[in-house]
Coordinates of C-alpha atoms and ligand atoms in Angstrom, one line a residue:
X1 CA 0.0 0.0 0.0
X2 CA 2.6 2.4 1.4
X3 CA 4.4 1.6 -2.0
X4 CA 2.2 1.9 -4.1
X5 CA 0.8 5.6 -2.8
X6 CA 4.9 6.4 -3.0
X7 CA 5.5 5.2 -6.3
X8 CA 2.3 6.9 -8.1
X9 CA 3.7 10.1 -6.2
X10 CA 6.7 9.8 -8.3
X11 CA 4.8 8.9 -10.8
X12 CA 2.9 11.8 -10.9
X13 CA 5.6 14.4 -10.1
X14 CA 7.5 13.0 -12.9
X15 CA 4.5 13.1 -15.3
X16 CA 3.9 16.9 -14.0
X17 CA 7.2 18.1 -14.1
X18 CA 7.3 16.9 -17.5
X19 CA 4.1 18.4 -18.2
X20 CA 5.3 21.9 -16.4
X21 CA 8.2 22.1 -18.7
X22 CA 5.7 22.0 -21.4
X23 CA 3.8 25.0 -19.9
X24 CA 0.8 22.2 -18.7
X25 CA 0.4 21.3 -15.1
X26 CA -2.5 19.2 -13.7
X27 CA -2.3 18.5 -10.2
X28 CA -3.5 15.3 -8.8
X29 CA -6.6 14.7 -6.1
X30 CA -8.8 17.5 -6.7
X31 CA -10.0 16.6 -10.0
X32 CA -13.5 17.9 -10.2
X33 CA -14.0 19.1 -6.8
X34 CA -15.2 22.5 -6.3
X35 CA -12.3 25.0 -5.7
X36 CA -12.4 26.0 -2.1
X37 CA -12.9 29.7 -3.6
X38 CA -16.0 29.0 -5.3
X39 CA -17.2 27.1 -2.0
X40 CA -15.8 30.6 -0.5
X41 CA -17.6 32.7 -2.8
X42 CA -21.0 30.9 -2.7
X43 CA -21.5 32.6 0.2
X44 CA -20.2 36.1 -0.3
X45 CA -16.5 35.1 0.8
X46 CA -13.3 34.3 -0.9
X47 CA -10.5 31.9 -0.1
X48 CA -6.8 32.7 -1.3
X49 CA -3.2 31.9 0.4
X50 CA 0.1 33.3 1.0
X51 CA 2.5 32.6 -1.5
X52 CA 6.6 33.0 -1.4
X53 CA 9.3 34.6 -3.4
X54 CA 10.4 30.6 -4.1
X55 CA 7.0 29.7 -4.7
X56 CA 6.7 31.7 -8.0
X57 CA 9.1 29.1 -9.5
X58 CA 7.3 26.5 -8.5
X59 CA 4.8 25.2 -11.1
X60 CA 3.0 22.4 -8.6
X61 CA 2.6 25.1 -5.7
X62 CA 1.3 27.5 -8.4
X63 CA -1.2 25.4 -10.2
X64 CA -2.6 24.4 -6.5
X65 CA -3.2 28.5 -6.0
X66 CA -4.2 29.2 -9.5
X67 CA -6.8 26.2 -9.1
X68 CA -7.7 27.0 -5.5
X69 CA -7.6 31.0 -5.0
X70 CA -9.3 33.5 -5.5
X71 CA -6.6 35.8 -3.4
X72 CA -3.4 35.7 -2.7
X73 CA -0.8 37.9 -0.4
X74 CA 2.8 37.8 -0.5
X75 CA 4.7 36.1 2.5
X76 CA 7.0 38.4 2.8
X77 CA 7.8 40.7 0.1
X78 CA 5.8 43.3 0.6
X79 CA 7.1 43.9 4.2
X80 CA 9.5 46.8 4.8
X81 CA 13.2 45.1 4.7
X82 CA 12.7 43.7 1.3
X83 CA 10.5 46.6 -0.4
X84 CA 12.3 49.7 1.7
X85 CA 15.7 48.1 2.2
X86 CA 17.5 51.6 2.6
X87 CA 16.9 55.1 3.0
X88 CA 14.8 56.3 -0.4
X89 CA 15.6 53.2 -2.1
X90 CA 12.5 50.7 -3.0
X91 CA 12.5 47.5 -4.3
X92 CA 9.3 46.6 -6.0
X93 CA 10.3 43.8 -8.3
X94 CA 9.9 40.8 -6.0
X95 CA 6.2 42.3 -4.8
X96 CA 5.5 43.3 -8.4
X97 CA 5.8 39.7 -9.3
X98 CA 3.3 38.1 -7.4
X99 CA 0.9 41.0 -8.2
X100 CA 1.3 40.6 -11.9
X101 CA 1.2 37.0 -11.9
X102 CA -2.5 37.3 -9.5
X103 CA -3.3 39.4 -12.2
X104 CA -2.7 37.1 -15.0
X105 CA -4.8 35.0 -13.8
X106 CA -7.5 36.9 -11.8
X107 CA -6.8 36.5 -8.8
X108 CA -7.2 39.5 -6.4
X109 CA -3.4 40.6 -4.5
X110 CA -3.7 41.8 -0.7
X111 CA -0.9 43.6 0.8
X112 CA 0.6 42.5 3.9
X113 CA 2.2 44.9 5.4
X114 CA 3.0 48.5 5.6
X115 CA 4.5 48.7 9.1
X116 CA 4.9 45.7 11.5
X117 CA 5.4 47.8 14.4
X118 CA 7.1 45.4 16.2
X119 CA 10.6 45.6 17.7
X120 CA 12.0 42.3 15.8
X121 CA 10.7 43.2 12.6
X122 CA 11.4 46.3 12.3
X123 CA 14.4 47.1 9.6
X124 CA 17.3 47.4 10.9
X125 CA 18.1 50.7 9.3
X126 CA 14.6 51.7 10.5
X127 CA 15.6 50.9 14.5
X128 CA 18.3 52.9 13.8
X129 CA 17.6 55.8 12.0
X130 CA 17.6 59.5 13.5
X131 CA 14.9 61.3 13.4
X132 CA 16.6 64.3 14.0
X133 CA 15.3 67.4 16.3
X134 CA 11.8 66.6 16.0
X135 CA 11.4 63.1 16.3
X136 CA 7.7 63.2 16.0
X137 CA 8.2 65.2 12.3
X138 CA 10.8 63.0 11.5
X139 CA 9.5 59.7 12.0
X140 CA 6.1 61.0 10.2
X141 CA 8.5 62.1 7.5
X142 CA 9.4 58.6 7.2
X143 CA 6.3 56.7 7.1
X144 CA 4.6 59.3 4.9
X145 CA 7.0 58.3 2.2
X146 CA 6.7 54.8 3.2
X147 CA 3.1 54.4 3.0
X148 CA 2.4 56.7 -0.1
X149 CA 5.3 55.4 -2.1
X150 CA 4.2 51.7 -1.9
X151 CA 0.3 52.5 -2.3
X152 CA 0.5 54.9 -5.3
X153 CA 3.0 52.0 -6.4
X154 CA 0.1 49.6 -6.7
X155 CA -3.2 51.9 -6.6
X156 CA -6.1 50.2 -7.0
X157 CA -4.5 47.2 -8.0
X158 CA -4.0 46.0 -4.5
X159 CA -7.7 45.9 -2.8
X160 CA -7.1 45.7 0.9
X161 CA -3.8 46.3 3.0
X162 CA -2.5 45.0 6.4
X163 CA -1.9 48.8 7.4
X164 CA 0.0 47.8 11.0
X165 CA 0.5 44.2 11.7
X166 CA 1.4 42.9 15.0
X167 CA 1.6 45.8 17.3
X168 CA -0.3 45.1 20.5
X169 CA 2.4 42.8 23.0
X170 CA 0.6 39.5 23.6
X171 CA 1.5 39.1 27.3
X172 CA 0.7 42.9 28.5
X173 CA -2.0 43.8 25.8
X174 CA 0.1 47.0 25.7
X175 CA 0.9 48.9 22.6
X176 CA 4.6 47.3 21.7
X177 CA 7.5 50.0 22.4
X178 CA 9.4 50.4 19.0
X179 CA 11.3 53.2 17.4
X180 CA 7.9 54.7 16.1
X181 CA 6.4 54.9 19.4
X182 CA 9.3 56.3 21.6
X183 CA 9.2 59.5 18.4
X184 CA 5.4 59.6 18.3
X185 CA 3.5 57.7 20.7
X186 CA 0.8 55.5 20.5
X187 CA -0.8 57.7 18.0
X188 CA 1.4 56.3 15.4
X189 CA -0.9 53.7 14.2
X190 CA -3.4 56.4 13.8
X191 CA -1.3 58.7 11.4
X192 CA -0.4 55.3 9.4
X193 CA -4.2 54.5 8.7
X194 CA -4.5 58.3 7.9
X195 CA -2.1 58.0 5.7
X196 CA -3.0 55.0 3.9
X197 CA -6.3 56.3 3.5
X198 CA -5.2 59.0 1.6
X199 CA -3.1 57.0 -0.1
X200 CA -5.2 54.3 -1.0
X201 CA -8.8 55.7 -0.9
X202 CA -10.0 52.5 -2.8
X203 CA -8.1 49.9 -0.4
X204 CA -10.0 47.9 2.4
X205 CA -7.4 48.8 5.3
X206 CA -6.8 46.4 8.1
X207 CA -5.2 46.1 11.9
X208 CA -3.6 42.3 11.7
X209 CA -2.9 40.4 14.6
X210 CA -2.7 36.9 16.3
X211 CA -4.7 37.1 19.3
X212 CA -7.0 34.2 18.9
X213 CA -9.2 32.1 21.2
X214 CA -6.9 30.2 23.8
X215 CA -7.1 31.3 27.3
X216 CA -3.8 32.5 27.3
X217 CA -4.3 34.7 24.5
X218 CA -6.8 36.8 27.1
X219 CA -5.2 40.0 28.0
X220 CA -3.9 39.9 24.3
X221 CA -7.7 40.0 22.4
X222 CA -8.1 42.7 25.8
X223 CA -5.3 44.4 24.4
X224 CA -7.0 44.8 20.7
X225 CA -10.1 45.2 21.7
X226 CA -8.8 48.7 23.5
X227 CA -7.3 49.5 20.2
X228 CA -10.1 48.6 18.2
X229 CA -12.2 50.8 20.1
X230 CA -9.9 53.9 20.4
X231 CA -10.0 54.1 16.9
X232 CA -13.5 54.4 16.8
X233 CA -13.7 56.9 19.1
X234 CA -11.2 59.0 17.2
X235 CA -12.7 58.4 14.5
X236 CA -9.2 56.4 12.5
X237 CA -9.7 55.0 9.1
X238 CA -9.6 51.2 9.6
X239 CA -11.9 48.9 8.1
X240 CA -11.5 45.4 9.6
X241 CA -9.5 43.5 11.5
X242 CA -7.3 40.5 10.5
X243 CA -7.7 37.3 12.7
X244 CA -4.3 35.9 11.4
X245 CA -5.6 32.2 12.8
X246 CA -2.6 30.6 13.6
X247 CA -3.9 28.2 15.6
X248 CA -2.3 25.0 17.4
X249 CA -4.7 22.0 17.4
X250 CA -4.4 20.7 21.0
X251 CA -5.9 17.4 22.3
X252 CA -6.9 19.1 25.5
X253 CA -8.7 21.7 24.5
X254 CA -11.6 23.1 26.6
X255 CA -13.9 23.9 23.3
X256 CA -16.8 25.3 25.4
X257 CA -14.2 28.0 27.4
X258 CA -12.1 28.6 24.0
X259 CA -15.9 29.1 21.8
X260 CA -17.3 31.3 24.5
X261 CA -13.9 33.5 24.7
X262 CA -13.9 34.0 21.0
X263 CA -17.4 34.6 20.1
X264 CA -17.5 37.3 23.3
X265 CA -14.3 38.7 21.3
X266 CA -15.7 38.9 17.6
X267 CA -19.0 40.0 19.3
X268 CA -17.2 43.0 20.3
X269 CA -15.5 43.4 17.2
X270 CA -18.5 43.2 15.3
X271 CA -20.4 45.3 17.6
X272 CA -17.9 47.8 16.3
X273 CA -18.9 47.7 12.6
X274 CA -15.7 46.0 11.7
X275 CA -15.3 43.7 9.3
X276 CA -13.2 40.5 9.6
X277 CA -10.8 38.8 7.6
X278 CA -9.1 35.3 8.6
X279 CA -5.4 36.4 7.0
X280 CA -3.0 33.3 7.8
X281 CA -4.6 30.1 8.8
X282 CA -3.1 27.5 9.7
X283 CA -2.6 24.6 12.4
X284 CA 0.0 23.9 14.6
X285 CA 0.7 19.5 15.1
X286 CA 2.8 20.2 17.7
X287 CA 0.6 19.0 20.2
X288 CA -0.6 15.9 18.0
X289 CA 0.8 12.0 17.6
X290 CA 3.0 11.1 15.0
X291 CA 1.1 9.0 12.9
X292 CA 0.0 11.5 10.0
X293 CA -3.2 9.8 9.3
X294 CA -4.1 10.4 13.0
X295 CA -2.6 14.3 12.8
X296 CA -4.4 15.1 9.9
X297 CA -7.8 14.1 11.3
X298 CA -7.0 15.7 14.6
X299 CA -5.8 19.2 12.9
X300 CA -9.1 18.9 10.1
X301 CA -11.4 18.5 13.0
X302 CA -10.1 21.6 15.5
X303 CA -9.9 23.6 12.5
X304 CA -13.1 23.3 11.7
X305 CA -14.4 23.8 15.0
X306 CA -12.7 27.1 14.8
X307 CA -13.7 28.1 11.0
X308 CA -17.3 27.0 11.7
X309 CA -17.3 29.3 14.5
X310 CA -15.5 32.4 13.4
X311 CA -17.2 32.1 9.6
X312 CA -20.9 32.4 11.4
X313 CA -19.5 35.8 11.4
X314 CA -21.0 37.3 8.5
X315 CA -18.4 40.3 9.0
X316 CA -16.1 37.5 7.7
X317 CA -15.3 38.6 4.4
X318 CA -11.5 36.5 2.9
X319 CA -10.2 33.5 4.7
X320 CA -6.6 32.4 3.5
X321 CA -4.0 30.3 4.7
X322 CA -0.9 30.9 5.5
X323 CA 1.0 29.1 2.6
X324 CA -0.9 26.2 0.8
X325 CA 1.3 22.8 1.4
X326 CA 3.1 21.6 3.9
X327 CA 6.7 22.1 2.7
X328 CA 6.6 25.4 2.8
X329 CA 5.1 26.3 6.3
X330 CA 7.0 28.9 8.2
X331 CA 6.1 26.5 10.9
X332 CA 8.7 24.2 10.1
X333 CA 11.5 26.8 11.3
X334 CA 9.0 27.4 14.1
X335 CA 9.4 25.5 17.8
X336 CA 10.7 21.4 15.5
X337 CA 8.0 19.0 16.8
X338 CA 9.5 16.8 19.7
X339 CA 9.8 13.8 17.5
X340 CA 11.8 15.8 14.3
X341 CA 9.3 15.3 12.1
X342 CA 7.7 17.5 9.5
X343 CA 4.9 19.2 10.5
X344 CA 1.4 19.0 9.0
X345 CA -0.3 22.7 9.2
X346 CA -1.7 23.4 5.7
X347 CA -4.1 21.8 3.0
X348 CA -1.9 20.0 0.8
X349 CA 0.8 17.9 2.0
X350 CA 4.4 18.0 0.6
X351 CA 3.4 16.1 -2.4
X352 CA 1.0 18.3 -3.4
X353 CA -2.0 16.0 -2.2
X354 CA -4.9 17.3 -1.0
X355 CA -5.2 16.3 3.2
X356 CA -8.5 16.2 5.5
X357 CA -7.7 19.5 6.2
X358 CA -8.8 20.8 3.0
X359 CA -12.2 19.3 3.4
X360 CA -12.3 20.6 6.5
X361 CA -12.2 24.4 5.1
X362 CA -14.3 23.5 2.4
X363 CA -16.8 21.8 4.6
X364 CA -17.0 24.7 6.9
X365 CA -17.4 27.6 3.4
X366 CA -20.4 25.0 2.9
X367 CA -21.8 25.3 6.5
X368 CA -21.4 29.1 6.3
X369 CA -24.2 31.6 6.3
X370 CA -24.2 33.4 3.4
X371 CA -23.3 37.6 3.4
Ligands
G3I401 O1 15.4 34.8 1.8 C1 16.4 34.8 2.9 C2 17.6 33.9 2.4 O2 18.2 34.5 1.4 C3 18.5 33.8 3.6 O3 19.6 32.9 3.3 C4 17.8 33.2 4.8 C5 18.7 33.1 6.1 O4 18.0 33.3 7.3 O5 16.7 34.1 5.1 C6 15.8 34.2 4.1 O6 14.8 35.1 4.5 C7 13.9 34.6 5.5 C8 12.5 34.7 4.9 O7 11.5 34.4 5.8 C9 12.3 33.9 3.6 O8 12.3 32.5 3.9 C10 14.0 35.4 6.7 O9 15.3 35.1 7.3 C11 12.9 35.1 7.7 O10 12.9 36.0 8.8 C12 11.5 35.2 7.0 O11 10.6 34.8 7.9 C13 9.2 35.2 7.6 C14 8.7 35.9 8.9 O12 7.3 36.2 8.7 C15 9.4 37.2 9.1 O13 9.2 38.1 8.1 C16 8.4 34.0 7.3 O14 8.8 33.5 6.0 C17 6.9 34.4 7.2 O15 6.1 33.2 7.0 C18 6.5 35.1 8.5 O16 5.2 35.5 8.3 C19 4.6 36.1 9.5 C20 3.7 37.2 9.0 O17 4.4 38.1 8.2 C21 3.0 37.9 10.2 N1 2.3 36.9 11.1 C22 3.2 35.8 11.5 C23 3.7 35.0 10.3 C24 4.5 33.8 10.7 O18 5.6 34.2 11.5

């Protein structure tokens, strides 16, 4: 058995790599099946994924997107280091390629992000820039141009924009310190959604974050629900909020306590007139047995526990994942599973083979009230 599924694997790599050199690709074990974007769109969603630098080379990962998406957001190349890697100078050719290729084949690009306003991930000529005299004018100075370079770069081509990404601390639910702050104070997420605004009039613009429904992600949905709020009350620019979903399937888990945490959370939210977006799904095996067959049922059957909760949400509007096989998750740099082994966190596995998982999210787009 365990033969026989390896050697059609081959089988079929060899027959699509052969067929990729000739500019025709048809990946295996979806045949048929309704992409998980037109499940998505059935009820007034849409489904895409993030995709790499190394995955625009990659004629299997691409056909799996092409065939699946109906979105897609760049895994990193939008964010500052690459796009803004010195003072004045911007490199747009790695983010241009993504977009053009979505474009070629109608698939809408998000941008992720304009400033992750976090102290690890900010660019290391960035931490150490100076201001000058004023830091508050200077640091504004510097993400004017930031923000209104890259979004008249793109213009309406790019239809919504992680404005700030990560910038509540998980532990304190306190605004992270960073360069930005110390020059301008807590207010600069405000001027950044200003700005982007301006900049992007057309652009859906979005606060991301990872908060999600554990219990010991409590004081860090407190911390975004504070933000959330102070931006209503000064009336800031922001359109929804991105739930980035990574979540970590866990044996254990206390559904009712998790459920009740993170409906009272997307209430709020809601109540708020935001709109949602699920930005980087994806599940964490960590917690889960070796056997894959076992992991993949576990991970299919949290995530859709959590998917057919959060999509109730009619404020729900994109769902993608973080990546689309397993090969490629970040998560495989990410805290190694105790055994060594590969993990398991996305809807195809490393041969390009559609998992549980991907029934999962397609089974919960069906369960989904429409919008
Ligand atoms: O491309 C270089 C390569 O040339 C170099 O040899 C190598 C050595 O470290 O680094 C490579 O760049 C790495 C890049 O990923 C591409 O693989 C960076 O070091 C590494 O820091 C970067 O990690 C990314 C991380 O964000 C930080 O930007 C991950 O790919 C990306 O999946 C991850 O995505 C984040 C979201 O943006 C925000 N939410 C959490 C999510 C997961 O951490």
């Amino acid at each position: 058995m365990t033969s026989t599924l390896m050697w059609s694997r081959r089988g079929w790599l060899g027959l699509a790599l052969g067929a990729a050199a000739s500019g025709c690709v048809t990946a295996p074990g979806a045949s048929g099946a309704a992409s998980l974007d037109s499940l998505a769109k059935a009820k007034g969603m849409r489904f895409g994924a993030a995709v790499g630098r190394i995955d625009l080379d990659n004629a299997h990962y691409l056909e799996i997107v092409r065939r699946e998406c109906g979105v897609v957001v760049a895994e990193n190349d939008h964010k500052w280091p690459i796009i803004h890697p010195a003072p004045g100078v911007y490199n747009f050719a790695p983010g241009d390629r993504l977009v053009d290729w979505a474009e070629r084949h109608n698939i809408r690009p998000r941008g992720h992000n304009l400033l992750w306003n976090h102290p690890r991930w900010i660019a290391p000529w960035v931490a150490n820039y100076d201001f000058g005299a004023d830091p508050r004018a200077g640091a504004e100075a510097l993400l004017r141009e930031h923000i209104t370079t890259i979004c008249t770069h793109y213009g309406a081509r790019i239809h919504s924009w992680d404005v700030i990404n990560e910038s509540i601390d998980e532990h304190t639910g306190e605004m992270r310190d960073t360069v930005f702050t110390r020059a301008m104070g807590p207010q600069v997420l405000d001027f950044c959604f200003h700005t982007a605004r301006d900049a992007a009039p057309q652009a859906m613009l979005v606060y991301n974050d990872y908060m999600n429904w554990t219990a010991d992600s409590a004081n860090h949905r407190d911390g975004v629900l504070k933000l959330l709020h102070g931006f209503k009350d000064r009336g800031v620019p922001v359109d929804a909020l991105g739930l980035q979903s990574h979540i970590t399937a866990d044996p254990n888990t206390d559904y009712a306590a998790e459920e009740a945490a993170w409906r009272a959370f997307l209430d709020e939210v809601a109540g708020m007139g935001y709109q949602l977006l699920v930005t980087e799904f994806d599940v964490n095996d960590n917690n889960l047995p070796s056997d894959p067959a076992t992991r993949d049922r576990a991970v299919a059957d949290y995530a859709k526990r959590y998917l057919d909760l959060t999509l109730s949400y009619t404020q729900v509007k994109e769902v993608l994942t973080w990546g689309i096989e397993d090969g490629r998750s970040w998560l495989n740099n990410f805290r190694p599973r105790p055994d060594g082994l590969a993990k398991r966190p996305l809807p195809y596995d490393a041969a390009y083979q559609p998992k549980p998982l991907r029934e999962a999210i397609a089974d919960a787009f069906r369960a989904a009230p429409a919008r």
